[in-house]
Each structure stands twice: as structure tokens, then as C-alpha cells.
Amino acid sequence: MTDSNQYNEPDASPLLRPEERFVLDSNSPVPLYYQMEQIILDRITKRDAVGRMLPTEKELMQIFGVSRATVKNAYNNLVAKGMIERRRALGTRVIRQEITEDLARLTSYTEEMVQKGLVISTQVLGVECEKPSPEIAEKLSLRPSEKVISIRRLRGTSEFFPVVLLKSVVAESLGIRVDENFDGSLYSLLEDEHGIPIEWGQEEIRAAAATEYEAQQLGLRPGSAVLVMERVSYTRGNRPVEFVRGVYNPEHYKYSIRLKR
């Protein structure tokens, strides 16, 4: 008889089987260790990856047909990113599979990922000059005749893509143009190119069910659980300059905050 209070043990099976074989492209400008790292990261993104073991260096040399130096480079990168840990005589196991954001600091997505040593990937879905909804007009303290620049982007890293669907809205009066480069940090664009410093922000986070559009963009099923972040960022004089709504795939993202008592 099964005890109803018994918990499920983590999956003890290895993340890569010794008999598996992968052929890397030695003619590619992408280094072999990086190609190998991406394949391992693809396995790590599975929901049951944390706690599972990875092969030994010798086994990985056979699986990927590479040198020990290539294996070491791939493993060292994953250790540096906090995804795996290596212990002498115990082996290598997965310890994390999502990206973490510190809630105590106001940073852009680009700044957060760069600080973690991750390479940003961005797909701009659309940029329009349009009339804002009454809700956004209120959040940005806009006059009735003012228009906004609306930027829709999918963002992630070279390890996980996409992680978040972002819609950022700024007043047209700030001087932002629809033909500007939105691949990078919008905060950097505002501060460095347009001289508008970001001083503070008000942010709300909640759980929600993905709409059909959000699910399609994030590669989820409609109705899947997502994290929704909405934030208004302010410049000097408590003037609101940006409203952003981010819909995150919770499998690859979480928030953290250090609390004091």
C-alpha cells in the first residue's frame, strides 16, 4: 500500500546517457565547447532536471567526440552560471534551471542578464506610434492628445529563449522614434541617448494564465501559468516615463529579494 504522505524522490537517472552520441560542427565559427554547452542546457531546461547527474568528463568526451579541454570549458561555463555543481568523488549534478532576478534593485532585463554573465537574445515583434489606452494614459500621466511609442519584444538568453514577452510603452514626447534600435536595454536608450535618467519604479508581480497570443509567443499551451510583471519607471520630479508589462515563462525565471528584520 502506498503512503499518501510519501514524497516523490528526484529523478536519479542521468541527464545524458553514456550511449548517446552528438555530432558537433567543427567548421562552425561557434566554438565546440559552446555547441556542447547548448545541448546540455537544453536538457537542463526540463522540469525534472534539478538534482540529476551529468556524465563524467570521459563519458562526455565519447558522447560528443571532443577533447577533455573542450569538456572542461563547457562544464566550467555552466558552473560559473550557477547551473551545475561539481564535487570530487560525487560527480556533477544540476542545481538550477532558471534565471533569478533580484527584486531589491531596479534594473532592466539587459542589465540583469549581463550581470549574470549571460548573452542576451532579442526578437523585436513590433514598434508602433499609437494612441494609448485610458489605463496606460493614466499610468504615464499623459494629456488626452498625446501618443505613445509601443515596443513589443521577445527576450531571453543564448541558453533560454524566449524567457519573457515584453510590451514597453513610452510617451512620444520623450523623443523616442519608431526606427531606433530596440535590441538592447530600453533604460540605456532613455538614459544614454535621450538624457532621461531612471530614478525609481513601482512594480507589481502576479500569477496569471497565458492568453492564446502570449502562449504562442512563449511556446506554451494557452492557459498555462505565467508570471506577469507590470512596472512604471520614473525620472526626476517623479515623472513617469515608461510602462512595461512582462509575461514570463516561470520554468526559466524567478524573482528573489533579501529581507531584513
mmCIF file of C-alpha atoms in Angstrom:
data_model
loop_
_atom_site.group_PDB
_atom_site.id
_atom_site.type_symbol
_atom_site.label_atom_id
_atom_site.label_comp_id
_atom_site.label_asym_id
_atom_site.label_seq_id
_atom_site.Cartn_x
_atom_site.Cartn_y
_atom_site.Cartn_z
ATOM 1 C CA MET A 1 0.000 0.000 0.000
ATOM 2 C CA THR A 2 1.338 3.430 -0.912
ATOM 3 C CA ASP A 3 1.650 6.034 1.830
ATOM 4 C CA SER A 4 -0.309 9.117 0.723
ATOM 5 C CA ASN A 5 2.179 11.314 2.604
ATOM 6 C CA GLN A 6 5.189 9.896 0.801
ATOM 7 C CA TYR A 7 7.005 12.444 -1.323
ATOM 8 C CA ASN A 8 8.448 11.789 -4.737
ATOM 9 C CA GLU A 9 12.202 11.348 -4.898
ATOM 10 C CA PRO A 10 14.060 13.382 -7.539
ATOM 11 C CA ASP A 11 14.689 11.581 -10.792
ATOM 12 C CA ALA A 12 18.033 9.814 -10.328
ATOM 13 C CA SER A 13 18.544 8.969 -13.995
ATOM 14 C CA PRO A 14 21.452 10.741 -15.738
ATOM 15 C CA LEU A 15 20.648 13.787 -17.839
ATOM 16 C CA LEU A 16 22.716 12.378 -20.708
ATOM 17 C CA ARG A 17 23.144 8.646 -21.278
ATOM 18 C CA PRO A 18 26.674 7.315 -21.951
ATOM 19 C CA GLU A 19 25.480 5.592 -25.148
ATOM 20 C CA GLU A 20 24.143 8.841 -26.662
ATOM 21 C CA ARG A 21 26.129 10.472 -29.457
ATOM 22 C CA PHE A 22 26.124 14.067 -30.742
ATOM 23 C CA VAL A 23 27.979 15.365 -33.780
ATOM 24 C CA LEU A 24 29.282 18.909 -33.344
ATOM 25 C CA ASP A 25 30.111 21.158 -36.294
ATOM 26 C CA SER A 26 33.873 21.629 -36.315
ATOM 27 C CA ASN A 27 33.565 24.009 -39.299
ATOM 28 C CA SER A 28 31.240 26.374 -37.471
ATOM 29 C CA PRO A 29 32.586 29.677 -36.091
ATOM 30 C CA VAL A 30 30.787 28.723 -32.857
ATOM 31 C CA PRO A 31 33.321 27.015 -30.551
ATOM 32 C CA LEU A 32 32.804 23.301 -29.885
ATOM 33 C CA TYR A 33 32.566 23.834 -26.129
ATOM 34 C CA TYR A 34 29.744 26.343 -26.674
ATOM 35 C CA GLN A 35 27.847 23.980 -29.007
ATOM 36 C CA MET A 36 28.201 21.290 -26.360
ATOM 37 C CA GLU A 37 27.084 23.670 -23.610
ATOM 38 C CA GLN A 38 23.885 24.497 -25.519
ATOM 39 C CA ILE A 39 22.959 20.814 -25.845
ATOM 40 C CA ILE A 40 23.467 20.269 -22.116
ATOM 41 C CA LEU A 41 21.470 23.421 -21.316
ATOM 42 C CA ASP A 42 18.632 22.141 -23.491
ATOM 43 C CA ARG A 43 18.457 19.086 -21.229
ATOM 44 C CA ILE A 44 18.725 21.201 -18.088
ATOM 45 C CA THR A 45 15.607 23.168 -19.039
ATOM 46 C CA LYS A 46 13.466 20.082 -18.475
ATOM 47 C CA ARG A 47 11.258 20.373 -15.390
ATOM 48 C CA ASP A 48 12.832 17.399 -13.605
ATOM 49 C CA ALA A 49 16.458 18.360 -14.241
ATOM 50 C CA VAL A 50 17.449 19.725 -10.807
ATOM 51 C CA GLY A 51 19.295 17.086 -8.792
ATOM 52 C CA ARG A 52 20.040 14.862 -11.748
ATOM 53 C CA MET A 53 23.589 13.787 -12.528
ATOM 54 C CA LEU A 54 25.651 14.646 -15.575
ATOM 55 C CA PRO A 55 28.192 12.291 -17.176
ATOM 56 C CA THR A 56 31.864 12.215 -16.255
ATOM 57 C CA GLU A 57 34.369 14.109 -18.382
ATOM 58 C CA LYS A 58 35.485 10.850 -20.003
ATOM 59 C CA GLU A 59 31.890 9.922 -20.870
ATOM 60 C CA LEU A 60 31.240 13.379 -22.346
ATOM 61 C CA MET A 61 34.353 13.055 -24.495
ATOM 62 C CA GLN A 62 32.795 9.921 -26.022
ATOM 63 C CA ILE A 63 29.251 11.344 -26.242
ATOM 64 C CA PHE A 64 30.372 14.477 -28.110
ATOM 65 C CA GLY A 65 33.591 13.237 -29.719
ATOM 66 C CA VAL A 66 35.636 16.081 -28.246
ATOM 67 C CA SER A 67 38.789 16.586 -26.195
ATOM 68 C CA ARG A 68 38.927 16.813 -22.411
ATOM 69 C CA ALA A 69 39.769 20.527 -22.691
ATOM 70 C CA THR A 70 36.505 21.132 -24.590
ATOM 71 C CA VAL A 71 34.542 19.274 -21.911
ATOM 72 C CA LYS A 72 36.222 21.269 -19.146
ATOM 73 C CA ASN A 73 35.407 24.569 -20.860
ATOM 74 C CA ALA A 74 31.726 23.644 -21.214
ATOM 75 C CA TYR A 75 31.443 22.448 -17.607
ATOM 76 C CA ASN A 76 33.324 25.455 -16.233
ATOM 77 C CA ASN A 77 30.898 27.811 -18.003
ATOM 78 C CA LEU A 78 27.900 26.004 -16.528
ATOM 79 C CA VAL A 79 29.462 26.105 -13.062
ATOM 80 C CA ALA A 80 30.131 29.844 -13.415
ATOM 81 C CA LYS A 81 26.471 30.402 -14.349
ATOM 82 C CA GLY A 82 25.327 28.518 -11.271
ATOM 83 C CA MET A 83 23.583 25.802 -13.274
ATOM 84 C CA ILE A 84 25.646 22.814 -12.094
ATOM 85 C CA GLU A 85 27.996 21.891 -9.274
ATOM 86 C CA ARG A 86 30.969 19.542 -9.318
ATOM 87 C CA ARG A 87 32.146 17.576 -6.275
ATOM 88 C CA ARG A 88 35.156 15.342 -6.122
ATOM 89 C CA ALA A 89 34.180 11.657 -5.878
ATOM 90 C CA LEU A 90 30.482 12.582 -6.062
ATOM 91 C CA GLY A 91 30.228 13.787 -9.647
ATOM 92 C CA THR A 92 28.441 16.634 -11.422
ATOM 93 C CA ARG A 93 24.767 17.448 -10.864
ATOM 94 C CA VAL A 94 22.233 20.089 -11.899
ATOM 95 C CA ILE A 95 21.451 22.607 -9.150
ATOM 96 C CA ARG A 96 19.461 25.278 -11.006
ATOM 97 C CA GLN A 97 17.476 25.613 -14.208
ATOM 98 C CA GLU A 98 16.026 29.093 -14.116
ATOM 99 C CA ILE A 99 17.200 32.691 -14.185
ATOM 100 C CA THR A 100 16.769 34.695 -10.966
ATOM 101 C CA GLU A 101 16.087 38.426 -10.693
ATOM 102 C CA ASP A 102 16.778 40.432 -7.540
ATOM 103 C CA LEU A 103 13.695 42.434 -6.593
ATOM 104 C CA ALA A 104 15.628 44.827 -4.369
ATOM 105 C CA ARG A 105 17.187 46.626 -7.335
ATOM 106 C CA LEU A 106 15.694 48.457 -10.304
ATOM 107 C CA THR A 107 17.439 47.106 -13.382
ATOM 108 C CA SER A 108 16.484 46.440 -16.957
ATOM 109 C CA TYR A 109 16.325 42.885 -18.265
ATOM 110 C CA THR A 110 19.538 43.510 -20.210
ATOM 111 C CA GLU A 111 21.390 44.803 -17.153
ATOM 112 C CA GLU A 112 20.230 41.856 -15.040
ATOM 113 C CA MET A 113 21.339 39.238 -17.549
ATOM 114 C CA VAL A 114 24.681 40.940 -18.280
ATOM 115 C CA GLN A 115 25.450 40.942 -14.548
ATOM 116 C CA LYS A 116 24.899 37.176 -14.568
ATOM 117 C CA GLY A 117 27.301 36.757 -17.467
ATOM 118 C CA LEU A 118 24.562 35.704 -19.891
ATOM 119 C CA VAL A 119 24.279 36.679 -23.553
ATOM 120 C CA ILE A 120 21.015 38.472 -24.390
ATOM 121 C CA SER A 121 18.796 37.374 -27.264
ATOM 122 C CA THR A 122 16.046 39.711 -28.501
ATOM 123 C CA GLN A 123 13.364 39.476 -31.160
ATOM 124 C CA VAL A 124 11.552 42.747 -31.837
ATOM 125 C CA LEU A 125 7.950 41.857 -32.700
ATOM 126 C CA GLY A 126 6.772 45.353 -33.496
ATOM 127 C CA VAL A 127 7.152 49.067 -32.780
ATOM 128 C CA GLU A 128 4.198 51.421 -33.283
ATOM 129 C CA CYS A 129 3.242 55.010 -32.615
ATOM 130 C CA GLU A 130 -0.321 54.844 -31.336
ATOM 131 C CA LYS A 131 -2.973 56.308 -29.106
ATOM 132 C CA PRO A 132 -2.666 54.809 -25.604
ATOM 133 C CA SER A 133 -5.399 53.017 -23.754
ATOM 134 C CA PRO A 134 -7.026 55.040 -20.934
ATOM 135 C CA GLU A 135 -5.238 52.801 -18.385
ATOM 136 C CA ILE A 136 -1.774 53.463 -19.825
ATOM 137 C CA ALA A 137 -2.505 57.162 -20.340
ATOM 138 C CA GLU A 138 -3.314 57.386 -16.643
ATOM 139 C CA LYS A 139 -0.204 55.458 -15.582
ATOM 140 C CA LEU A 140 2.041 57.744 -17.663
ATOM 141 C CA SER A 141 0.116 60.932 -16.759
ATOM 142 C CA LEU A 142 -0.448 61.762 -20.433
ATOM 143 C CA ARG A 143 -2.584 64.524 -21.881
ATOM 144 C CA PRO A 144 -5.595 63.386 -23.986
ATOM 145 C CA SER A 145 -3.893 64.259 -27.269
ATOM 146 C CA GLU A 146 -0.548 62.568 -26.529
ATOM 147 C CA LYS A 147 0.562 59.443 -28.359
ATOM 148 C CA VAL A 148 2.929 56.719 -27.232
ATOM 149 C CA ILE A 149 5.632 54.505 -28.716
ATOM 150 C CA SER A 150 4.739 50.860 -28.065
ATOM 151 C CA ILE A 151 7.541 48.271 -28.293
ATOM 152 C CA ARG A 152 6.791 44.528 -28.279
ATOM 153 C CA ARG A 153 9.748 42.185 -27.822
ATOM 154 C CA LEU A 154 10.600 38.588 -27.006
ATOM 155 C CA ARG A 155 13.683 38.382 -24.820
ATOM 156 C CA GLY A 156 15.839 35.631 -23.433
ATOM 157 C CA THR A 157 19.434 34.477 -23.390
ATOM 158 C CA SER A 158 21.592 32.224 -25.505
ATOM 159 C CA GLU A 159 20.638 29.483 -23.016
ATOM 160 C CA PHE A 160 16.871 30.051 -22.812
ATOM 161 C CA PHE A 161 14.727 31.693 -25.484
ATOM 162 C CA PRO A 162 12.204 33.069 -25.146
ATOM 163 C CA VAL A 163 12.013 33.826 -21.424
ATOM 164 C CA VAL A 164 9.733 36.853 -21.477
ATOM 165 C CA LEU A 165 7.262 38.658 -23.728
ATOM 166 C CA LEU A 166 7.624 42.387 -23.079
ATOM 167 C CA LYS A 167 5.469 45.326 -24.055
ATOM 168 C CA SER A 168 7.093 48.656 -23.215
ATOM 169 C CA VAL A 169 5.271 51.953 -23.655
ATOM 170 C CA VAL A 170 6.829 55.428 -23.549
ATOM 171 C CA ALA A 171 5.399 58.842 -24.389
ATOM 172 C CA GLU A 172 6.174 60.046 -27.903
ATOM 173 C CA SER A 173 7.050 63.422 -26.388
ATOM 174 C CA LEU A 174 10.214 61.914 -24.894
ATOM 175 C CA GLY A 175 11.728 61.831 -28.371
ATOM 176 C CA ILE A 176 11.899 58.061 -28.845
ATOM 177 C CA ARG A 177 11.470 57.168 -32.533
ATOM 178 C CA VAL A 178 9.976 54.020 -34.015
ATOM 179 C CA ASP A 179 13.106 53.485 -36.144
ATOM 180 C CA GLU A 180 15.534 53.298 -33.195
ATOM 181 C CA ASN A 181 17.381 50.115 -32.208
ATOM 182 C CA PHE A 182 15.385 48.263 -29.544
ATOM 183 C CA ASP A 183 17.566 45.148 -29.394
ATOM 184 C CA GLY A 184 19.275 46.361 -26.221
ATOM 185 C CA SER A 185 18.267 47.937 -22.929
ATOM 186 C CA LEU A 186 15.436 50.477 -23.132
ATOM 187 C CA TYR A 187 16.794 52.060 -19.943
ATOM 188 C CA SER A 188 20.155 52.625 -21.671
ATOM 189 C CA LEU A 189 18.359 54.133 -24.664
ATOM 190 C CA LEU A 190 16.447 56.528 -22.412
ATOM 191 C CA GLU A 191 19.421 57.458 -20.241
ATOM 192 C CA ASP A 192 22.374 57.436 -22.645
ATOM 193 C CA GLU A 193 20.751 58.530 -25.909
ATOM 194 C CA HIS A 194 17.962 60.783 -24.662
ATOM 195 C CA GLY A 195 19.323 62.023 -21.324
ATOM 196 C CA ILE A 196 16.353 60.793 -19.271
ATOM 197 C CA PRO A 197 17.618 59.226 -16.015
ATOM 198 C CA ILE A 198 15.593 56.423 -14.432
ATOM 199 C CA GLU A 199 15.406 57.021 -10.684
ATOM 200 C CA TRP A 200 12.833 54.604 -9.305
ATOM 201 C CA GLY A 201 9.979 52.299 -10.215
ATOM 202 C CA GLN A 202 6.741 50.849 -8.898
ATOM 203 C CA GLU A 203 6.323 47.169 -9.739
ATOM 204 C CA GLU A 204 3.618 44.549 -9.300
ATOM 205 C CA ILE A 205 4.002 40.793 -9.861
ATOM 206 C CA ARG A 206 1.255 38.229 -10.059
ATOM 207 C CA ALA A 207 0.470 34.801 -11.404
ATOM 208 C CA ALA A 208 -1.864 34.528 -14.398
ATOM 209 C CA ALA A 209 -3.000 32.202 -17.161
ATOM 210 C CA ALA A 210 -1.369 32.794 -20.546
ATOM 211 C CA THR A 211 -3.610 34.163 -23.267
ATOM 212 C CA GLU A 212 -3.564 32.469 -26.657
ATOM 213 C CA TYR A 213 -1.192 35.140 -28.038
ATOM 214 C CA GLU A 214 1.129 35.026 -25.016
ATOM 215 C CA ALA A 215 1.245 31.235 -25.081
ATOM 216 C CA GLN A 216 2.018 31.213 -28.802
ATOM 217 C CA GLN A 217 4.904 33.650 -28.395
ATOM 218 C CA LEU A 218 6.384 31.863 -25.365
ATOM 219 C CA GLY A 219 5.916 28.341 -26.721
ATOM 220 C CA LEU A 220 3.373 27.396 -24.047
ATOM 221 C CA ARG A 221 -0.115 25.979 -24.082
ATOM 222 C CA PRO A 222 -2.963 28.529 -23.779
ATOM 223 C CA GLY A 223 -3.965 28.822 -20.144
ATOM 224 C CA SER A 224 -0.518 27.807 -18.861
ATOM 225 C CA ALA A 225 0.634 29.523 -15.680
ATOM 226 C CA VAL A 226 2.853 32.550 -16.270
ATOM 227 C CA LEU A 227 4.391 35.309 -14.169
ATOM 228 C CA VAL A 228 3.138 38.782 -15.052
ATOM 229 C CA MET A 229 5.176 41.839 -14.085
ATOM 230 C CA GLU A 230 3.904 45.398 -14.566
ATOM 231 C CA ARG A 231 6.097 48.361 -13.760
ATOM 232 C CA VAL A 232 6.037 52.137 -14.104
ATOM 233 C CA SER A 233 9.506 53.724 -14.115
ATOM 234 C CA TYR A 234 10.031 57.327 -13.049
ATOM 235 C CA THR A 235 12.574 60.050 -13.786
ATOM 236 C CA ARG A 236 13.349 63.222 -11.839
ATOM 237 C CA GLY A 237 10.429 65.005 -10.267
ATOM 238 C CA ASN A 238 8.505 61.711 -10.024
ATOM 239 C CA ARG A 239 7.602 61.948 -13.693
ATOM 240 C CA PRO A 240 6.517 58.578 -15.158
ATOM 241 C CA VAL A 241 8.430 57.731 -18.344
ATOM 242 C CA GLU A 242 7.799 54.053 -19.086
ATOM 243 C CA PHE A 243 5.143 51.439 -18.524
ATOM 244 C CA VAL A 244 6.188 47.850 -19.155
ATOM 245 C CA ARG A 245 4.287 44.582 -18.964
ATOM 246 C CA GLY A 246 6.318 41.394 -18.944
ATOM 247 C CA VAL A 247 4.888 37.895 -19.269
ATOM 248 C CA TYR A 248 7.468 35.343 -18.114
ATOM 249 C CA ASN A 249 7.779 31.616 -18.646
ATOM 250 C CA PRO A 250 8.024 30.560 -14.967
ATOM 251 C CA GLU A 251 10.006 27.460 -15.884
ATOM 252 C CA HIS A 252 13.013 29.636 -16.687
ATOM 253 C CA TYR A 253 12.557 32.634 -14.428
ATOM 254 C CA LYS A 254 12.067 33.534 -10.788
ATOM 255 C CA TYR A 255 12.386 36.578 -8.534
ATOM 256 C CA SER A 256 14.298 36.864 -5.271
ATOM 257 C CA ILE A 257 14.586 39.526 -2.607
ATOM 258 C CA ARG A 258 16.730 39.851 0.508
ATOM 259 C CA LEU A 259 14.646 40.806 3.519
ATOM 260 C CA LYS A 260 15.840 42.316 6.812
ATOM 261 C CA ARG A 261 14.065 42.270 10.128
#
